GROMACS .gro file of C-alpha atoms in nm:
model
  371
    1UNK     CA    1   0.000   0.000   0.000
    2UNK     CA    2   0.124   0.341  -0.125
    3UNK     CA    3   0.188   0.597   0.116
    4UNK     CA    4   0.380   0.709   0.460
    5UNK     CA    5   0.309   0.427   0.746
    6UNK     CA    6   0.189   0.169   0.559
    7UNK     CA    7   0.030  -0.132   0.824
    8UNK     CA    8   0.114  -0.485   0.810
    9UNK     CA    9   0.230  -0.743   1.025
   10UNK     CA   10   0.263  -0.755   1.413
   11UNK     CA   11   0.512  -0.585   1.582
   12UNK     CA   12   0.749  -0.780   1.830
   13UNK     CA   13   0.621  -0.495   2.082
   14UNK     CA   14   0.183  -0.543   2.013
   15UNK     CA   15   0.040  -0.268   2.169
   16UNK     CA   16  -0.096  -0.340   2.498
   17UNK     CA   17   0.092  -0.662   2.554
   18UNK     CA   18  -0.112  -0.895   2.807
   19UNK     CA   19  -0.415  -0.662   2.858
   20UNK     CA   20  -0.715  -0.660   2.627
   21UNK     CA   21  -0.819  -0.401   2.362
   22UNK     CA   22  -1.033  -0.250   2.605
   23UNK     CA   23  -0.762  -0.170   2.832
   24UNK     CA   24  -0.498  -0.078   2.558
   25UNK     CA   25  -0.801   0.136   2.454
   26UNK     CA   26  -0.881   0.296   2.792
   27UNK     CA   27  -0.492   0.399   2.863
   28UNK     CA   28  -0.507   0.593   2.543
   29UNK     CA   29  -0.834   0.779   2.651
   30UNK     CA   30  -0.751   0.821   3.038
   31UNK     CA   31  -0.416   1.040   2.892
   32UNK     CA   32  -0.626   1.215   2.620
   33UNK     CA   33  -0.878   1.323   2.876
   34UNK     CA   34  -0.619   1.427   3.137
   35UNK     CA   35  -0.455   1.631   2.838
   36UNK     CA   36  -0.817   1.768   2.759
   37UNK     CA   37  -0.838   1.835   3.161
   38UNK     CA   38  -0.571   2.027   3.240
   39UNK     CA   39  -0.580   2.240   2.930
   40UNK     CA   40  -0.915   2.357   3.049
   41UNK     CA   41  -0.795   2.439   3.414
   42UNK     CA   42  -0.512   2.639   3.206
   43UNK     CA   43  -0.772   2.789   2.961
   44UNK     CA   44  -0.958   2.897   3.307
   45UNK     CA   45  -0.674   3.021   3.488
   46UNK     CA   46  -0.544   3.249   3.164
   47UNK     CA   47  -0.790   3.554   3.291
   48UNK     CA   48  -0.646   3.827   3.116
   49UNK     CA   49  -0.357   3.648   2.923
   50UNK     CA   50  -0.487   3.660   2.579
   51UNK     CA   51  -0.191   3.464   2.434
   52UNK     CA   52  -0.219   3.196   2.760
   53UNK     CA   53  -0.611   3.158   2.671
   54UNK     CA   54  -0.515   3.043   2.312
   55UNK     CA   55  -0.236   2.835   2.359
   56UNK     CA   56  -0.446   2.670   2.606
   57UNK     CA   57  -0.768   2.614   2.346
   58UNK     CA   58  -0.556   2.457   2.144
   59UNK     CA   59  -0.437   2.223   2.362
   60UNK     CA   60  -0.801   2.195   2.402
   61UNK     CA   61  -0.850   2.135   2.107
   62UNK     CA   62  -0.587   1.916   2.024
   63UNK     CA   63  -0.721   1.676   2.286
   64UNK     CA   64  -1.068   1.701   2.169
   65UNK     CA   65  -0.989   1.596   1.815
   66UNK     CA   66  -0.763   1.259   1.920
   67UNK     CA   67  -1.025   1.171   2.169
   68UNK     CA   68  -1.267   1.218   1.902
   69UNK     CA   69  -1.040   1.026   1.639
   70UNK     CA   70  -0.971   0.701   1.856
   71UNK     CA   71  -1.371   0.686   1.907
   72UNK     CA   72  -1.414   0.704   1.509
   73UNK     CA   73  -1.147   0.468   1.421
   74UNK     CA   74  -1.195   0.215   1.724
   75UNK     CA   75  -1.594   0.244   1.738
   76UNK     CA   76  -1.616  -0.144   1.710
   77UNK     CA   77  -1.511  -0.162   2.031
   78UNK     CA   78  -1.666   0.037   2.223
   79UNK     CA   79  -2.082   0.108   2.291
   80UNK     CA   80  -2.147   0.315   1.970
   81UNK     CA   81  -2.438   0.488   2.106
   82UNK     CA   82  -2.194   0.652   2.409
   83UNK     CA   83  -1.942   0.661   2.119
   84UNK     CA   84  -2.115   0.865   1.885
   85UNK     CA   85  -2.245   1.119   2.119
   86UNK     CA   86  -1.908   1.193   2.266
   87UNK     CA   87  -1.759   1.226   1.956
   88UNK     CA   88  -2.084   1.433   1.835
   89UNK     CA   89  -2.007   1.693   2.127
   90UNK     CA   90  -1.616   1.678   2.118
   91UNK     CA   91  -1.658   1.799   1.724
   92UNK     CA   92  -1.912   2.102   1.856
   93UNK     CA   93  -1.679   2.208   2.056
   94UNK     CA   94  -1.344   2.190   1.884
   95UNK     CA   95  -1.529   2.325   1.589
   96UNK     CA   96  -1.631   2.615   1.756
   97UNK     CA   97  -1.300   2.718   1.922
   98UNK     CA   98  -1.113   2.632   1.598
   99UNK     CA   99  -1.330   2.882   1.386
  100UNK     CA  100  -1.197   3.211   1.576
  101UNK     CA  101  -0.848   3.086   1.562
  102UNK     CA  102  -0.874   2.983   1.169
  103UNK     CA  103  -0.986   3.367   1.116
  104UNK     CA  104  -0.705   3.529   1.246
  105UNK     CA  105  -0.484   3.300   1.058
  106UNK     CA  106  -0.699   3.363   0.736
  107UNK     CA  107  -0.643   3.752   0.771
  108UNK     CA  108  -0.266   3.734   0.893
  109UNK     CA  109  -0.236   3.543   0.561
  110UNK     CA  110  -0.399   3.713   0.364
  111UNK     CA  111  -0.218   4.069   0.495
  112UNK     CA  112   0.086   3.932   0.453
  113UNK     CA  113   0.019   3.826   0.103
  114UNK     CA  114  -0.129   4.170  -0.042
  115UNK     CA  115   0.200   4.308   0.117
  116UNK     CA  116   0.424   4.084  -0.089
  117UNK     CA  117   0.237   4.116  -0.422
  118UNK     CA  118   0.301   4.473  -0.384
  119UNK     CA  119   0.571   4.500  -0.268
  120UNK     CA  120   0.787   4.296  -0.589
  121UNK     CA  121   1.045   4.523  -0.749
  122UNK     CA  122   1.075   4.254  -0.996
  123UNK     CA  123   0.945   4.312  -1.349
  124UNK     CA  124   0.642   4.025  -1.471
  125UNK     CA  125   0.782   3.747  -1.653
  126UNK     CA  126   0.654   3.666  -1.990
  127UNK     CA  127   0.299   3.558  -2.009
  128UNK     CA  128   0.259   3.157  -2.023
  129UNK     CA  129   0.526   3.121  -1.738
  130UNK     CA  130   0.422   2.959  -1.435
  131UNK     CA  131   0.465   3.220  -1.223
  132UNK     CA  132   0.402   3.474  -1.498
  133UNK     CA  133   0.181   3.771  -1.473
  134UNK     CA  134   0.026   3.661  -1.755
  135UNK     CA  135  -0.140   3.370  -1.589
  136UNK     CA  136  -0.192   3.555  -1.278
  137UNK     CA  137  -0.364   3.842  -1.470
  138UNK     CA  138  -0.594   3.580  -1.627
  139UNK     CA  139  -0.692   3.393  -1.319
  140UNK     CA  140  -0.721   3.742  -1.128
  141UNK     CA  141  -1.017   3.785  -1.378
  142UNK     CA  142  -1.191   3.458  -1.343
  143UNK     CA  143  -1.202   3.553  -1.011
  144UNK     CA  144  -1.403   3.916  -1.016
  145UNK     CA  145  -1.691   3.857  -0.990
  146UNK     CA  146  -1.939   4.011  -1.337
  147UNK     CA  147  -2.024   4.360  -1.141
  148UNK     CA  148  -1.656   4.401  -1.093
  149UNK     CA  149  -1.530   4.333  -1.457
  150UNK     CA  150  -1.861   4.546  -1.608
  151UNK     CA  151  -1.737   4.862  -1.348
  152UNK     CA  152  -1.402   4.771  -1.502
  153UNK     CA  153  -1.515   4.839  -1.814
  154UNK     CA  154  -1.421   5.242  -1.758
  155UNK     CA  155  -1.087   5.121  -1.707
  156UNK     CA  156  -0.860   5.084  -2.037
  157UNK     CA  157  -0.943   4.753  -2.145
  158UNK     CA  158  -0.486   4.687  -2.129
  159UNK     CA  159  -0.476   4.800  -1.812
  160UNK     CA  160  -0.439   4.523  -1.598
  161UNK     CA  161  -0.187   4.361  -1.889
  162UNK     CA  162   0.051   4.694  -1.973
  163UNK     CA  163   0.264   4.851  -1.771
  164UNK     CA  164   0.027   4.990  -1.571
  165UNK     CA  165  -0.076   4.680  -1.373
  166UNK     CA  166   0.136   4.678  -1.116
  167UNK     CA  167   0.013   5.064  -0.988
  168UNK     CA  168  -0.390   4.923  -1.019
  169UNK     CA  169  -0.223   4.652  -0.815
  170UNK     CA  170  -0.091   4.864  -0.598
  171UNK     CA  171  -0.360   5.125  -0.563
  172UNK     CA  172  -0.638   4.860  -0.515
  173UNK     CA  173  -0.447   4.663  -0.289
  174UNK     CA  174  -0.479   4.937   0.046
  175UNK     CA  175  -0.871   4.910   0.016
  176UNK     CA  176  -0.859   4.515  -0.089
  177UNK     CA  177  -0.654   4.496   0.249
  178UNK     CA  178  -0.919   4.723   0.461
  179UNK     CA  179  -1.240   4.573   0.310
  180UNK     CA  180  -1.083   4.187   0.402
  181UNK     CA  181  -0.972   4.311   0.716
  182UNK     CA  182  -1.339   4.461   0.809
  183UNK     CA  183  -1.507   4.117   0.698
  184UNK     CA  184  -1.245   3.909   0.876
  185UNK     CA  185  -1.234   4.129   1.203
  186UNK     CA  186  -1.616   4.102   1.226
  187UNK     CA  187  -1.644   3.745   1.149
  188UNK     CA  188  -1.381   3.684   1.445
  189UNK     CA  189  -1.550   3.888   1.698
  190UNK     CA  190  -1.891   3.679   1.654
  191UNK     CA  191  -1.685   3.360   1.641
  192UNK     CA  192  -1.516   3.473   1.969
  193UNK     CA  193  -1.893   3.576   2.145
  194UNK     CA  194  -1.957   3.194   2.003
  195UNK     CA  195  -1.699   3.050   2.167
  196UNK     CA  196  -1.715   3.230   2.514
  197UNK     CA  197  -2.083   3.151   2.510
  198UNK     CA  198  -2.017   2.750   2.453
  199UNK     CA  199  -1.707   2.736   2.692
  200UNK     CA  200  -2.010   2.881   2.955
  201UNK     CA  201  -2.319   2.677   2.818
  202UNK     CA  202  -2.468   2.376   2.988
  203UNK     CA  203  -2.369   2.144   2.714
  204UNK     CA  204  -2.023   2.223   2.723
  205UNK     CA  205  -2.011   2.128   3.146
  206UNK     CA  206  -2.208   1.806   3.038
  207UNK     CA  207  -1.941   1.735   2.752
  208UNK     CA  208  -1.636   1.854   3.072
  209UNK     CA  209  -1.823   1.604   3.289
  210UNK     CA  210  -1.812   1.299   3.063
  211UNK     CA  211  -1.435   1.349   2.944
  212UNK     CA  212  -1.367   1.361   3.325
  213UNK     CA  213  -1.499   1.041   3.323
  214UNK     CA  214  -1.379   0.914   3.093
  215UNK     CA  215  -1.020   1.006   3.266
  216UNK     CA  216  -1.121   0.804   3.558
  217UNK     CA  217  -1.329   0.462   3.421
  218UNK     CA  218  -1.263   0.270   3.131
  219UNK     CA  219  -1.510   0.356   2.820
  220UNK     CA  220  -1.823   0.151   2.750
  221UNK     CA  221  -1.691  -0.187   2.564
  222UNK     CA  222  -1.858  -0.443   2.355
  223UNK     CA  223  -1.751  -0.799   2.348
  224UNK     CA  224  -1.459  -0.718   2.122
  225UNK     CA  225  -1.260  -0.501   2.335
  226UNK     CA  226  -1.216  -0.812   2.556
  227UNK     CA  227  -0.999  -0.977   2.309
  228UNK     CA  228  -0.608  -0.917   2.271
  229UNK     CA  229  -0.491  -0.621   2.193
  230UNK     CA  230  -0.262  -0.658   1.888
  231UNK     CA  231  -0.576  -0.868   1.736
  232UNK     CA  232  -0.855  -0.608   1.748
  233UNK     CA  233  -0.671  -0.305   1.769
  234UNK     CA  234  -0.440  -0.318   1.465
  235UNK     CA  235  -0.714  -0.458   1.213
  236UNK     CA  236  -0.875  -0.138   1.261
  237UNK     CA  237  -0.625   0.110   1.228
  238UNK     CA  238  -0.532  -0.126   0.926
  239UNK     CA  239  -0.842  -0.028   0.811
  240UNK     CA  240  -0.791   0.339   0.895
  241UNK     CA  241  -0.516   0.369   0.703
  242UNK     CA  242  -0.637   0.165   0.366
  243UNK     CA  243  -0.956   0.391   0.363
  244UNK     CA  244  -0.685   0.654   0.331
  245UNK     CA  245  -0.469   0.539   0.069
  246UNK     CA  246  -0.812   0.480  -0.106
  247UNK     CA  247  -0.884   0.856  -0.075
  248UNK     CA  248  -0.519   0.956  -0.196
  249UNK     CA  249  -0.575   0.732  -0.467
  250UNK     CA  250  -0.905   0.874  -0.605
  251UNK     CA  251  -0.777   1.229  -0.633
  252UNK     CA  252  -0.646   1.392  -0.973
  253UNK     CA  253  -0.277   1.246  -0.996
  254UNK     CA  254  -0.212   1.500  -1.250
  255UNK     CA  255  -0.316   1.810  -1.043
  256UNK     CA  256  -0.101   1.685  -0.745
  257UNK     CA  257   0.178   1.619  -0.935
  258UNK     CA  258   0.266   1.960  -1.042
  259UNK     CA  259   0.352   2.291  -0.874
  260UNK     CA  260   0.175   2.501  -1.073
  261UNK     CA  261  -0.091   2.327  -1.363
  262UNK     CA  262  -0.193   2.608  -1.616
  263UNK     CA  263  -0.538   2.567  -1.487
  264UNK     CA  264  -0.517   2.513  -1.131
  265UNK     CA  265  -0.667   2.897  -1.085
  266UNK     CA  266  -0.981   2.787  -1.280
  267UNK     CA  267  -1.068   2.447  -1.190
  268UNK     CA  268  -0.909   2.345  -0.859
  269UNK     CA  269  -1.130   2.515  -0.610
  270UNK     CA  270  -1.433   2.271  -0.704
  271UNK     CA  271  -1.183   1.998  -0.625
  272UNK     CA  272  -1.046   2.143  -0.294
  273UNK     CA  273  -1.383   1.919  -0.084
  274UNK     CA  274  -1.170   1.561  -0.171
  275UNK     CA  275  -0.824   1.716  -0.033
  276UNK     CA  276  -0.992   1.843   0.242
  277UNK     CA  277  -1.157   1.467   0.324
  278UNK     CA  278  -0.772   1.318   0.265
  279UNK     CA  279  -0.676   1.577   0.517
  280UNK     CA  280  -0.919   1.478   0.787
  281UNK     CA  281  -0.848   1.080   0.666
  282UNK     CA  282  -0.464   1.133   0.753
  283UNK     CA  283  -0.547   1.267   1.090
  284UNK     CA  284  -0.710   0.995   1.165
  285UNK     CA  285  -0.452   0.731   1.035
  286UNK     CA  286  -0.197   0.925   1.254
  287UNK     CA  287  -0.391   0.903   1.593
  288UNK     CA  288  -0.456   0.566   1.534
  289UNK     CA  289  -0.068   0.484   1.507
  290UNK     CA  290  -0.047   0.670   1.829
  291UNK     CA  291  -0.299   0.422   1.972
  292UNK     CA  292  -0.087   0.100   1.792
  293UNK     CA  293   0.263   0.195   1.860
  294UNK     CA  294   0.290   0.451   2.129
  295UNK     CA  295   0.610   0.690   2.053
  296UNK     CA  296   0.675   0.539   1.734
  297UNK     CA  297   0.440   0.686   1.506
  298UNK     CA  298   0.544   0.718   1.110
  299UNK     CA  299   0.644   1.121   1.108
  300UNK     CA  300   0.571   1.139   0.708
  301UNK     CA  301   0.202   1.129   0.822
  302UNK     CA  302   0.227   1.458   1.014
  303UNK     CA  303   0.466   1.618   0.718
  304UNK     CA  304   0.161   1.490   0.513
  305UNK     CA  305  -0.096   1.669   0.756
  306UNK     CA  306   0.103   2.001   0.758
  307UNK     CA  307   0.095   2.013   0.400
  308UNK     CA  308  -0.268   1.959   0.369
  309UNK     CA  309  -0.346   2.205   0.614
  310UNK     CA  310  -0.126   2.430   0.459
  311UNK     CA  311  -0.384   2.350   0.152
  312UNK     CA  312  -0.680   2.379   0.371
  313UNK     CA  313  -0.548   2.729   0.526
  314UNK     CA  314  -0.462   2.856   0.126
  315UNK     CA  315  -0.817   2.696  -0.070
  316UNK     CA  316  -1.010   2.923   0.273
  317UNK     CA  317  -0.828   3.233   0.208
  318UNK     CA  318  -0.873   3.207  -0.205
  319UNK     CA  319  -1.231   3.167  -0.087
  320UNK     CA  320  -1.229   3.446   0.118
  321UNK     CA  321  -1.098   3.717  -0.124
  322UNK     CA  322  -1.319   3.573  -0.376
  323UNK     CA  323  -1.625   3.636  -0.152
  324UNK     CA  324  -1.480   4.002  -0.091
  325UNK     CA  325  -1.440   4.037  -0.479
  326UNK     CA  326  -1.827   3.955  -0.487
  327UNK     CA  327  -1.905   4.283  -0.268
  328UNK     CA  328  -2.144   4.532  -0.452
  329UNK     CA  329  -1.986   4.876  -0.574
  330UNK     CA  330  -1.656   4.760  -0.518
  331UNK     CA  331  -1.400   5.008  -0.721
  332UNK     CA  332  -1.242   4.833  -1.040
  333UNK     CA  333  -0.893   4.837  -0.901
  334UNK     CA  334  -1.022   4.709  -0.563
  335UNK     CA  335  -1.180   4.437  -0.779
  336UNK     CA  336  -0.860   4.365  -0.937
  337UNK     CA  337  -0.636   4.342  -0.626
  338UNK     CA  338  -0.898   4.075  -0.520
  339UNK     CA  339  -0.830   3.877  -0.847
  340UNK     CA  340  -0.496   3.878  -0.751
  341UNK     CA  341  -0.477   3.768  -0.424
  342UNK     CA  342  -0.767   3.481  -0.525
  343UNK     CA  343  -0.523   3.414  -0.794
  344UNK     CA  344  -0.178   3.388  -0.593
  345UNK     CA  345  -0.380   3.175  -0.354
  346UNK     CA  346  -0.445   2.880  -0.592
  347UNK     CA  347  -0.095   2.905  -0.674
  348UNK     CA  348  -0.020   2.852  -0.278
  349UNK     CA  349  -0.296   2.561  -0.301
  350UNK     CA  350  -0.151   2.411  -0.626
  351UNK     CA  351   0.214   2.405  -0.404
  352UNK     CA  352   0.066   2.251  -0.130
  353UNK     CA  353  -0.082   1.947  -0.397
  354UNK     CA  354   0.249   1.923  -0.532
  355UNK     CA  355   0.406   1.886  -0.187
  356UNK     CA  356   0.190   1.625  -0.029
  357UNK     CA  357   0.243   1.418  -0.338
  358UNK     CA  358   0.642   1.401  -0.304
  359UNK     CA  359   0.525   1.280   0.082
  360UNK     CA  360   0.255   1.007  -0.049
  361UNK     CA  361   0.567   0.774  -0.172
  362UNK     CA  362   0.562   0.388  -0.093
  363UNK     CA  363   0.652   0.321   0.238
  364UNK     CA  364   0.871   0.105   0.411
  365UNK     CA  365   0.826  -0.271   0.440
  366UNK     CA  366   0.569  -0.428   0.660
  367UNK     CA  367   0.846  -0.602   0.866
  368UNK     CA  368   1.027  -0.239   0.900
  369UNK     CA  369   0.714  -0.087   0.985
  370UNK     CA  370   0.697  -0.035   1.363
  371UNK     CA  371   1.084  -0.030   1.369
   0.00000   0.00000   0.00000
């Protein structure tokens, strides 16, 4: 099987040696939960430490999402009913504190990136390069939206391809900047009054009381988690992994095998929903090699996640200029900045394709796998 961490064959070491997959199961959970625990008493504790409070939600976070992980991939052997509903309200909640973080990241990106279009001294390289203006300049119109390119019409119709299109860069490019950083600031402060409002809601002390149970008491188990460990728990993360490769397998080889296809800016954002699954699919193969070899989990697989997310994080802010390109009475040069950034985006999302394919290479051995 194709792939980083590829599964196959016991190792000398089978995770929870003399205990069941229950118990192997529960150890996992108790230190997940005391990892979601204490990040909670530090998220509590922060008070005014702004930096404190995030470092501790994404601790948070982080243990929501491997609790929430193991559950998925080891459902089988555990009560599914008690499964599912834990896993229901660990996703509410990690999606909710994720959303004000992934803002702020989205306009820090996309800040930084109006500053460094604008700030080239370079000239553009002749159209039909990859990293021409030409291309850029023809994706940056796909991407205004039809009021845009009809205001544009009082423009000179060479504008944006003459020597002037680096000043209607530049000139659009301040109120581009203010316009994202008005829809991004507003769309962080309501994701901010929506997470302070779940951290203090009922449900989320009935979710806090069940993970410190779960820190305490071994998880509802079915008659499977009573058998060995290395029999029941490494099938599954087998299975983890192949659903995965699967996945990789189905998307465009094509598209992921170059930096920069001539028409990634066109096409590849109706293909970004796939990429995004793989993402969430490696995740998942990843935690469960936590669960199957403690401390010796295959680092290509978190390589591989970085470079999806650094997909995820470029495909959201493409979307999000696009959106702002779509904002009535925009000015024709704000319209084209827009384009731009949308434009140099998918070029960032086309890099991160081209990345996690040099990662998905066949893996080792089954016999070297755990070693």
């Amino acid at each position: 099987m194709d792939g980083p961490g590829p599964y196959g064959g016991v190792p000398e070491a089978a995770p929870g040696d003399g205990a069941t997959a229950g118990q192997a199961l529960a150890a996992y959970l108790h230190d997940r939960s005391g990892d979601f625990l204490r990040s909670l008493r530090q998220h509590r504790e922060s008070g005014s430490d702004a930096d404190g409070a995030e470092a501790a939600a994404r601790q948070l976070r982080r243990a929501a999402r491997r609790i929430s992980a193991t559950l998925h991939t080891f459902r089988p052997l555990t009560e599914e009913a008690w499964s599912d509903q834990l896993r229901a309200e660990l996703g509410w909640l990690s999606g909710t504190l994720a959303r004000e973080h992934a803002l702020a990241d989205r306009r820090d990106r996309l800040m930084g990136a109006l500053q460094r279009l604008t700030g080239r001294t370079d000239r553009p390289q002749p159209a039909g390069r990859a990293t021409g203006r030409g291309e850029r300049t023809a994706a940056a119109r796909s991407a205004v939206p039809a009021r845009g390119r009809a205001d544009a019409g009082t423009e000179p119709a060479e504008a944006a391809d003459g020597p002037d299109g680096d000043g209607l860069l530049s000139t659009g490019a301040a109120r581009a900047a203010a316009l994202l950083d008005r829809q991004l600031t507003l769309a962080r402060s309501r994701a901010h009054s929506a997470a302070l409002q779940a951290l203090g809601s009922a449900r989320f002390h009935a979710l806090a009381d069940a993970v410190a149970v779960l820190a305490s008491e071994a998880p509802p188990a079915r008659a499977a988690g009573t058998a060995a460990a290395a029999g029941a728990l490494l099938p599954l993360a087998e299975n983890a992994h192949r659903r995965l490769a699967e996945a990789v397998a189905a998307l465009p080889p094509a598209r992921a095998g170059h930096a920069y296809p001539s028409d990634a800016l066109s096409a590849e954002h109706r293909q970004d929903t796939p990429w995004h699954q793989v993402r969430t699919l490696v995740r998942l193969s990843r935690y469960a090699q936590e669960v199957v070899a403690p401390g010796r989990a295959d680092p290509r697989l978190a390589e591989a996640g970085r470079a999806l997310g650094r997909h995820r994080d470029a495909a959201e802010a493409a979307s999000a200029a696009a959106s702002a390109a779509r904002t009535p009475r925009i000015a024709p040069a704000t319209a084209y900045a827009l384009g731009v950034l949308h434009a140099d985006q998918r070029h960032e999302v086309a890099a991160a394709r081209h990345a996690f394919s040099r990662l998905w290479l066949p893996g080792p051995a089954p016999e070297s796998r755990w070693g």
